[in-house]
C-alpha positions as a Markdown table, in Angstrom:
| # | Residue | x | y | z |
|---|---|---|---|---|
| 1 | Met | -44.9 | 35.7 | 24.8 |
| 2 | Gly | -42.1 | 36.1 | 28.1 |
| 3 | Asn | -41.1 | 33.1 | 28.9 |
| 4 | Ala | -44.4 | 30.9 | 28.0 |
| 5 | Ala | -42.8 | 27.8 | 25.6 |
| 6 | Pro | -44.3 | 28.2 | 22.4 |
| 7 | Gln | -47.4 | 26.2 | 21.5 |
| 8 | Asn | -46.5 | 24.3 | 18.3 |
| 9 | Leu | -43.4 | 22.9 | 16.5 |
| 10 | Val | -44.9 | 23.6 | 13.1 |
| 11 | Gly | -45.1 | 27.4 | 12.8 |
| 12 | Pro | -41.8 | 28.3 | 11.8 |
| 13 | Met | -41.7 | 25.6 | 9.5 |
| 14 | Val | -44.9 | 26.8 | 8.0 |
| 15 | Arg | -43.7 | 30.5 | 8.0 |
| 16 | Lys | -40.4 | 29.2 | 6.1 |
| 17 | Leu | -42.2 | 27.0 | 3.6 |
| 18 | Arg | -44.8 | 30.1 | 2.8 |
| 19 | Tyr | -42.3 | 32.4 | 2.1 |
| 20 | Gln | -40.1 | 30.0 | -0.2 |
| 21 | Arg | -43.7 | 29.6 | -2.4 |
| 22 | Gly | -43.9 | 33.5 | -2.3 |
| 23 | Leu | -47.2 | 33.5 | -0.6 |
| 24 | Thr | -48.9 | 36.0 | 1.7 |
| 25 | Gln | -50.6 | 35.3 | 4.7 |
| 26 | Ala | -53.8 | 36.1 | 3.0 |
| 27 | Met | -52.7 | 33.6 | -0.3 |
| 28 | Leu | -52.0 | 30.6 | 2.6 |
| 29 | Thr | -55.5 | 31.3 | 4.1 |
| 30 | Ala | -57.2 | 31.0 | 0.6 |
| 31 | Arg | -55.2 | 28.0 | -0.4 |
| 32 | Cys | -56.1 | 26.2 | 3.0 |
| 33 | Ser | -60.0 | 27.7 | 2.5 |
| 34 | Gln | -59.8 | 25.7 | -1.0 |
| 35 | Ala | -58.3 | 22.6 | 1.0 |
| 36 | Gly | -61.5 | 22.6 | 3.3 |
| 37 | Trp | -60.6 | 24.9 | 6.2 |
| 38 | Asp | -61.9 | 28.1 | 6.7 |
| 39 | Val | -59.4 | 29.4 | 8.5 |
| 40 | Ser | -58.6 | 33.6 | 9.3 |
| 41 | Glu | -55.2 | 35.1 | 8.4 |
| 42 | Asn | -55.1 | 36.2 | 12.0 |
| 43 | Thr | -55.1 | 32.4 | 12.7 |
| 44 | Ile | -52.7 | 31.8 | 10.3 |
| 45 | Ala | -50.3 | 34.9 | 12.3 |
| 46 | Lys | -51.0 | 33.0 | 15.4 |
| 47 | Ile | -49.5 | 29.6 | 14.2 |
| 48 | Glu | -46.4 | 31.0 | 12.4 |
| 49 | Ala | -45.6 | 33.0 | 16.0 |
| 50 | Gln | -46.3 | 29.8 | 17.8 |
| 51 | Ile | -48.6 | 31.7 | 19.8 |
| 52 | Arg | -51.8 | 29.0 | 18.8 |
| 53 | Cys | -52.1 | 25.5 | 19.0 |
| 54 | Val | -52.3 | 23.4 | 15.9 |
| 55 | Thr | -54.3 | 20.3 | 15.7 |
| 56 | Asp | -53.2 | 17.3 | 13.6 |
| 57 | Arg | -56.3 | 17.9 | 11.2 |
| 58 | Glu | -55.0 | 21.6 | 10.7 |
| 59 | Val | -51.3 | 20.0 | 9.8 |
| 60 | Val | -53.1 | 18.2 | 6.9 |
| 61 | Phe | -54.7 | 21.1 | 5.6 |
| 62 | Leu | -51.6 | 23.0 | 5.9 |
| 63 | Ala | -49.5 | 20.6 | 4.2 |
| 64 | Lys | -51.8 | 20.8 | 1.3 |
| 65 | Ala | -52.4 | 24.3 | 1.2 |
| 66 | Leu | -48.7 | 24.5 | 0.6 |
| 67 | Arg | -48.3 | 21.7 | -1.5 |
| 68 | Val | -46.0 | 19.7 | 0.7 |
| 69 | Pro | -45.8 | 15.9 | 2.0 |
| 70 | Leu | -47.4 | 16.4 | 5.6 |
| 71 | Gln | -44.0 | 15.5 | 7.3 |
| 72 | Thr | -42.5 | 18.4 | 5.5 |
| 73 | Val | -44.3 | 20.7 | 7.6 |
| 74 | Phe | -42.7 | 19.1 | 11.1 |
| 75 | Pro | -39.5 | 20.0 | 12.2 |
């Protein structure tokens, strides 16, 4: 990533919440799909690594998939 600024602020929190729940990226991907967001495991990895931007709508899906209140996803 070099000196480039992170593309999102929620990535590390998504990773932390996923680990706390004992979920793999594949499991989180499946939960996101159940919530209505067809996302790949690779995309989840990029979000967690702060490489990919996250839209407000995607944050809602992530919160649903992680089963946490929306504000919990924000650092």
